[in-house]
Each structure stands twice: as C-alpha cells, then as structure tokens.
mmCIF file of C-alpha atoms in Angstrom:
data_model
loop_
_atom_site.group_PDB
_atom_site.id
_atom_site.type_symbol
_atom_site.label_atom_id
_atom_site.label_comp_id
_atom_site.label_asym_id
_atom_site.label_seq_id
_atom_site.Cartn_x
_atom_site.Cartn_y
_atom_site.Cartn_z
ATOM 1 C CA UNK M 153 0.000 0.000 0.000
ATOM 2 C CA UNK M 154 1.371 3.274 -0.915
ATOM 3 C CA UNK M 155 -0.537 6.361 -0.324
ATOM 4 C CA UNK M 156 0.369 10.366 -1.547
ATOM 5 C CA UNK M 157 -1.683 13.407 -1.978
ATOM 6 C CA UNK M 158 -2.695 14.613 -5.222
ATOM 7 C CA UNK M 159 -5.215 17.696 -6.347
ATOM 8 C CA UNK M 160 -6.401 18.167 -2.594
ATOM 9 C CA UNK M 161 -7.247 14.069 -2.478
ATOM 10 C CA UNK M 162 -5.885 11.058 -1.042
ATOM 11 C CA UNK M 163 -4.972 8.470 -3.269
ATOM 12 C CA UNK M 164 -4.439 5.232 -1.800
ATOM 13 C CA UNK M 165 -2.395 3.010 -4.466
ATOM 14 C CA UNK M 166 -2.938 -0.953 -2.976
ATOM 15 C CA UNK M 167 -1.763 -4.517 -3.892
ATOM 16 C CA UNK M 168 -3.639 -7.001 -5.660
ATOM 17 C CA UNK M 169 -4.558 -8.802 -2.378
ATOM 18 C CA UNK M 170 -5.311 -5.739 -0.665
ATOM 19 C CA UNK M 171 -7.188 -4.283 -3.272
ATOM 20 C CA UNK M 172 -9.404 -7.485 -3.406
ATOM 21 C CA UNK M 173 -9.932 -7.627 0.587
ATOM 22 C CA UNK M 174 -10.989 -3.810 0.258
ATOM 23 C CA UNK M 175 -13.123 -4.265 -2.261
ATOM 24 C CA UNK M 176 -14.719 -7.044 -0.147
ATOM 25 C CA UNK M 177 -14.950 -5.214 2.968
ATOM 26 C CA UNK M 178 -16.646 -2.268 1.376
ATOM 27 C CA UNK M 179 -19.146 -4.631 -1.136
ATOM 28 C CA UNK M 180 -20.255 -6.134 2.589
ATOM 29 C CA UNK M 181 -20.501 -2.950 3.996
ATOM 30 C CA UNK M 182 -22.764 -1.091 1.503
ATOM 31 C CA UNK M 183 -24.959 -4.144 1.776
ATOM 32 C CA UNK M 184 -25.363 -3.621 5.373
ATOM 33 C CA UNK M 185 -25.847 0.260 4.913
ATOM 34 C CA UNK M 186 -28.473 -0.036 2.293
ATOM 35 C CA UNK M 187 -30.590 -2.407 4.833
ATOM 36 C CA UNK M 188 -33.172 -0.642 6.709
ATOM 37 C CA UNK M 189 -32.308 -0.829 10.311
ATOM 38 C CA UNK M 190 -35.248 -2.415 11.376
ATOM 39 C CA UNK M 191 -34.914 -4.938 9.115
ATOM 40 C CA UNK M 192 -31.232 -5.788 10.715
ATOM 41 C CA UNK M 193 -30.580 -8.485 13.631
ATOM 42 C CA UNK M 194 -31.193 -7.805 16.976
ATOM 43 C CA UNK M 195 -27.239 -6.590 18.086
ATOM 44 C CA UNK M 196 -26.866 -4.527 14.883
ATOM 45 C CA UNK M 197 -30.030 -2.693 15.501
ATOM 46 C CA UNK M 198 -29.135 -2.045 18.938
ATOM 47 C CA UNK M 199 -25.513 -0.595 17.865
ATOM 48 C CA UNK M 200 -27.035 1.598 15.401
ATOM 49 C CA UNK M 201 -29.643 2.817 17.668
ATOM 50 C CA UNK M 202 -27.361 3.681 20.208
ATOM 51 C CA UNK M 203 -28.706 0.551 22.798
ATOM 52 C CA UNK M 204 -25.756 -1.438 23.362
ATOM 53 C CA UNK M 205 -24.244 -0.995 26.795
ATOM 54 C CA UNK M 206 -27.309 1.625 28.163
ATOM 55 C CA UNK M 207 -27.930 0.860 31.990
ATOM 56 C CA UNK M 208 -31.817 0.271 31.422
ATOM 57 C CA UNK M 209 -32.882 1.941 34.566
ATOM 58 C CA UNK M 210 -31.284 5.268 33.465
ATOM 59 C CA UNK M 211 -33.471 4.897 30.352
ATOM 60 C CA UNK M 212 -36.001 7.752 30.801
ATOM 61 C CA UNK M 213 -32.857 10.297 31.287
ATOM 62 C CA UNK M 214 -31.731 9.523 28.123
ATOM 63 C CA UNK M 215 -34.262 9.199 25.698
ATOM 64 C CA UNK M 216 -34.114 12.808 24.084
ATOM 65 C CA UNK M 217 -30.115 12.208 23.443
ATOM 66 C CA UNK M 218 -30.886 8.611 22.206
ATOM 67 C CA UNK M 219 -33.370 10.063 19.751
ATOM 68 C CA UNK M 220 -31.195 12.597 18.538
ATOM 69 C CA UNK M 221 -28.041 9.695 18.433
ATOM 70 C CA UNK M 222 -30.420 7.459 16.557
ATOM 71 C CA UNK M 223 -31.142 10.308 14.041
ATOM 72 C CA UNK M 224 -27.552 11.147 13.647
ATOM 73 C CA UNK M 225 -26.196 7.531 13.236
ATOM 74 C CA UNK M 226 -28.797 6.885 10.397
ATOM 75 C CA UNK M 227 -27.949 10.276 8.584
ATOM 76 C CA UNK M 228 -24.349 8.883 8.764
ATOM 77 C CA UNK M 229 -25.486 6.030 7.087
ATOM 78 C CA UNK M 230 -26.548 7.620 3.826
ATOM 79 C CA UNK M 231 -23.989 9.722 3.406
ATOM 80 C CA UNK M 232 -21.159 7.311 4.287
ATOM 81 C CA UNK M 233 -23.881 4.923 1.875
ATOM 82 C CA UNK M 234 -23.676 7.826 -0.838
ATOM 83 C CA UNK M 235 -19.829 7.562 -0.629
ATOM 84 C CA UNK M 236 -19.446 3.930 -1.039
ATOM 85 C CA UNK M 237 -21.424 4.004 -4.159
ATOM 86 C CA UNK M 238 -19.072 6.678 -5.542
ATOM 87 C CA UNK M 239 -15.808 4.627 -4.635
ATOM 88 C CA UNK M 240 -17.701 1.600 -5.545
ATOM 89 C CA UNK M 241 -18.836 2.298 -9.089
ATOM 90 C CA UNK M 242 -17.762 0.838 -11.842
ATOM 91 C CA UNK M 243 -15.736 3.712 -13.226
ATOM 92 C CA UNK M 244 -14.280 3.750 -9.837
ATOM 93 C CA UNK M 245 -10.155 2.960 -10.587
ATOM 94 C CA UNK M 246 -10.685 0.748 -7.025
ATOM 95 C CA UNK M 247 -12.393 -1.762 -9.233
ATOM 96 C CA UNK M 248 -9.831 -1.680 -12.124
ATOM 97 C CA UNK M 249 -7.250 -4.194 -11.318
ATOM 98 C CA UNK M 250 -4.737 -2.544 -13.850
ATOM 99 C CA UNK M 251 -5.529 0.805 -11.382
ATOM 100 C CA UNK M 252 -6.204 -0.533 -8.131
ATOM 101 C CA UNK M 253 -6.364 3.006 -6.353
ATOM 102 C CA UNK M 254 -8.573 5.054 -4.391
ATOM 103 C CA UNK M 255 -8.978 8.268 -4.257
ATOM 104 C CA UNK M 256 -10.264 10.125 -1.450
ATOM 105 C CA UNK M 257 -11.405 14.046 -1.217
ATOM 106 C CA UNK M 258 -9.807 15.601 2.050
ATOM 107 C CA UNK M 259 -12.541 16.924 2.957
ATOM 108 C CA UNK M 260 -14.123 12.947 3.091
ATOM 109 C CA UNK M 261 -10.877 11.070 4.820
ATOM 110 C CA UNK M 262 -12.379 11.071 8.440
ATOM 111 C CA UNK M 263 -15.799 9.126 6.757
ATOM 112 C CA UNK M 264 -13.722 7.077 5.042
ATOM 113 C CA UNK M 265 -11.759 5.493 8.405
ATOM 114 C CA UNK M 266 -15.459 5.789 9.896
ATOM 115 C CA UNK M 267 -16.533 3.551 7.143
ATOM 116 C CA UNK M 268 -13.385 1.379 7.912
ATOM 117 C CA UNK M 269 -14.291 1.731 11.635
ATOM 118 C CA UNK M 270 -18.194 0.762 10.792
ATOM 119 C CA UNK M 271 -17.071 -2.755 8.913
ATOM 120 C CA UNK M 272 -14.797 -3.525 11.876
ATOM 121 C CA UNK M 273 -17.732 -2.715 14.629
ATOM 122 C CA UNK M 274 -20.241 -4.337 12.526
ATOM 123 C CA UNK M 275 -17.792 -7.645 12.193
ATOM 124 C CA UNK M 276 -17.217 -7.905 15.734
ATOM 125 C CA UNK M 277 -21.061 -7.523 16.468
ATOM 126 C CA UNK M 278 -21.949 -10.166 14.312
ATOM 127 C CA UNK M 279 -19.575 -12.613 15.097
ATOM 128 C CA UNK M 280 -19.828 -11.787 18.964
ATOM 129 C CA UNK M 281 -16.349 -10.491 19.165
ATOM 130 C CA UNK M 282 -14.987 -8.626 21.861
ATOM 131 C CA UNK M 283 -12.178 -5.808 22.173
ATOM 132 C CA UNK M 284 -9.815 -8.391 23.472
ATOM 133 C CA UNK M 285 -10.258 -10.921 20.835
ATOM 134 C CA UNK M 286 -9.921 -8.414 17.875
ATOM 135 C CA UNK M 287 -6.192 -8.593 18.872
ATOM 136 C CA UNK M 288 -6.026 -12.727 18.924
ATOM 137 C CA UNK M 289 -3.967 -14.195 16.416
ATOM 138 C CA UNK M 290 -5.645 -15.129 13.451
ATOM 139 C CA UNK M 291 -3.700 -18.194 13.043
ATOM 140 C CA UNK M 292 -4.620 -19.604 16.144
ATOM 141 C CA UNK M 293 -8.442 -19.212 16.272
ATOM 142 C CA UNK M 294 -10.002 -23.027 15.292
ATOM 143 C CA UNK M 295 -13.523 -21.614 13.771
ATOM 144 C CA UNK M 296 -13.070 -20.662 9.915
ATOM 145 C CA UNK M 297 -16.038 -17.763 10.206
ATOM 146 C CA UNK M 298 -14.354 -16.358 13.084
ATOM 147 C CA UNK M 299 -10.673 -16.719 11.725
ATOM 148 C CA UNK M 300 -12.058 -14.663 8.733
ATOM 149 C CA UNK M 301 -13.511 -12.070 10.788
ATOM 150 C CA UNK M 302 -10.476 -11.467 12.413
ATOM 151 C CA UNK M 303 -8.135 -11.226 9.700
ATOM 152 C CA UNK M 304 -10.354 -8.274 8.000
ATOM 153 C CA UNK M 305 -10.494 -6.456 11.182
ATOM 154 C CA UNK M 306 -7.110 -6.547 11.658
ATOM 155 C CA UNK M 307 -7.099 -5.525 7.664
ATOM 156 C CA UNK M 308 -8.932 -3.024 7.636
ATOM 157 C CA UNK M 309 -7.478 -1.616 11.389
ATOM 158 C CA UNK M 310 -3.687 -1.304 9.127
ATOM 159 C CA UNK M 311 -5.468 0.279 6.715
ATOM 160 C CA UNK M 312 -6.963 3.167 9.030
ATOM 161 C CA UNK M 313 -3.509 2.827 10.992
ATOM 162 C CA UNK M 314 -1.625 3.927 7.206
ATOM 163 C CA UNK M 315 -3.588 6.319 6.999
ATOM 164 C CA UNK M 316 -3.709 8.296 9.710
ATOM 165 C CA UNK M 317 0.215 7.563 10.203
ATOM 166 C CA UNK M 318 0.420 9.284 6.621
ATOM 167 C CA UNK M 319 -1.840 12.240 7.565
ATOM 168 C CA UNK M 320 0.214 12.536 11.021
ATOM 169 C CA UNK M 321 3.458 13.169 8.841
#
C-alpha cells in the first residue's frame, strides 16, 4: 500500500490482495448500509440505535439524546452509503485491477476510516467479538467464520492505521 496526496485528495495506491480484501470489505458494507435498520438483527439494531451498553434503569434520562443519536447515526449512514457508491462504481479505478487506487477528497478522509471503523464494529457484532479478541492471532483461532472475521479487522485496522500515520506526517 502506498498512499500520496494529489489535487487536494488522497490516493491510496494498494496490492492485488489488498485491493481485493478492500473491495470485499466495502461490497459487505454497503450491503449492510443499504438495509433498513429495522430490518437488521437484533445486536446490529441495537448498535445503530445507540442501545448497546445503556444501563436500562437510566433509560427515561436519556431518551431525548438517544433520539437525537439514533437520528444522527442513520444520517451517517446515507452519506457514508452515498460515498461507497461513488468509490464503488464501476468507473471507480478501485475496481480496475490494472488501477487498483482510491482516491479520497480531504474533505471525506475522516468518513472514510469511519466507514473502515463501521465494517470492523459491525464484524465484531456479528460474530460476537470482543475488544480483546480483535487482537487474537488469526492463526490460532479453530472456527473458519471467526478466523475470517479477524483477519479483515485486523485488515482493515492497518489500513486506518496507514492512513492516519500518513496524515500525522
């Protein structure tokens, strides 16, 4: 992975392999934002309506900030939804293999390692992993689903890690 700025963007040039695990993270993860929320499973409905570690008996104290959380977190959704499509399309030089680059307006980096940050968050839900395990070693976990999980966590966690490590200087 090399990345350099170019034209006020980010272009992010990646491997073969890489290229092909991005491509699959973000395929999964517009997939997931085009779903109505109600229409997700339990956990992920929960996470995007802001109901996953809420003491219920300090419920009624928080329902006007929950509302306003559960409005936010869906807006979120269409827009980082609108910008998938447009790294996703088929002119997109992501999809080219003979390209295999991103680019990335600066004024869209911080959705783009939120939409990194979604696909990990969303993984762990799914598969029931927890902060500690997203560090295991993939090479040691028996279960082939959860093996997988890991490895594009930990993917797409050097990916936002590059990135910000570039921006940082």
């Amino acid at each position: 992975m090399k990345i350099r700025e170019e034209n006020e963007e980010l272009v992010i040039l990646f491997e073969p392999t890489e290229r092909e695990l991005l491509l699959s993270s973000l395929f999964e993860l517009r997939k997931h934002y085009q779903q109505e929320i109600s229409q997700l499973p339990e956990p992920l409905k929960k996470f995007w309506l802001g109901e996953l570690s809420r003491d219920p008996q300090l419920q009624s104290e928080f329902d006007d900030l929950i509302e306003d959380l559960s409005s936010e977190r869906i807006e979120l959704r269409s827009e980082r939804l609108r910008l998938l499509e447009k790294w996703l399309s088929r002119e997109s030089p992501l999809r080219n293999p003979s390209k295999g680059y991103l680019r990335i307006a600066k004024k869209d980096i911080d959705q783009f390692l939120c939409l990194l940050n979604d696909r990990r968050l969303t993984l762990a839900i799914i598969h029931g992993i927890t902060e500690e395990q997203m560090d295991w070693d993939p090479f040691l976990i028996k279960s082939k689903p959860l093996q997988q999980a890991i490895w594009e966590i930990h993917f797409l966690a050097y990916l936002q890690e590059n990135c910000i490590s570039y921006l940082m200087g």
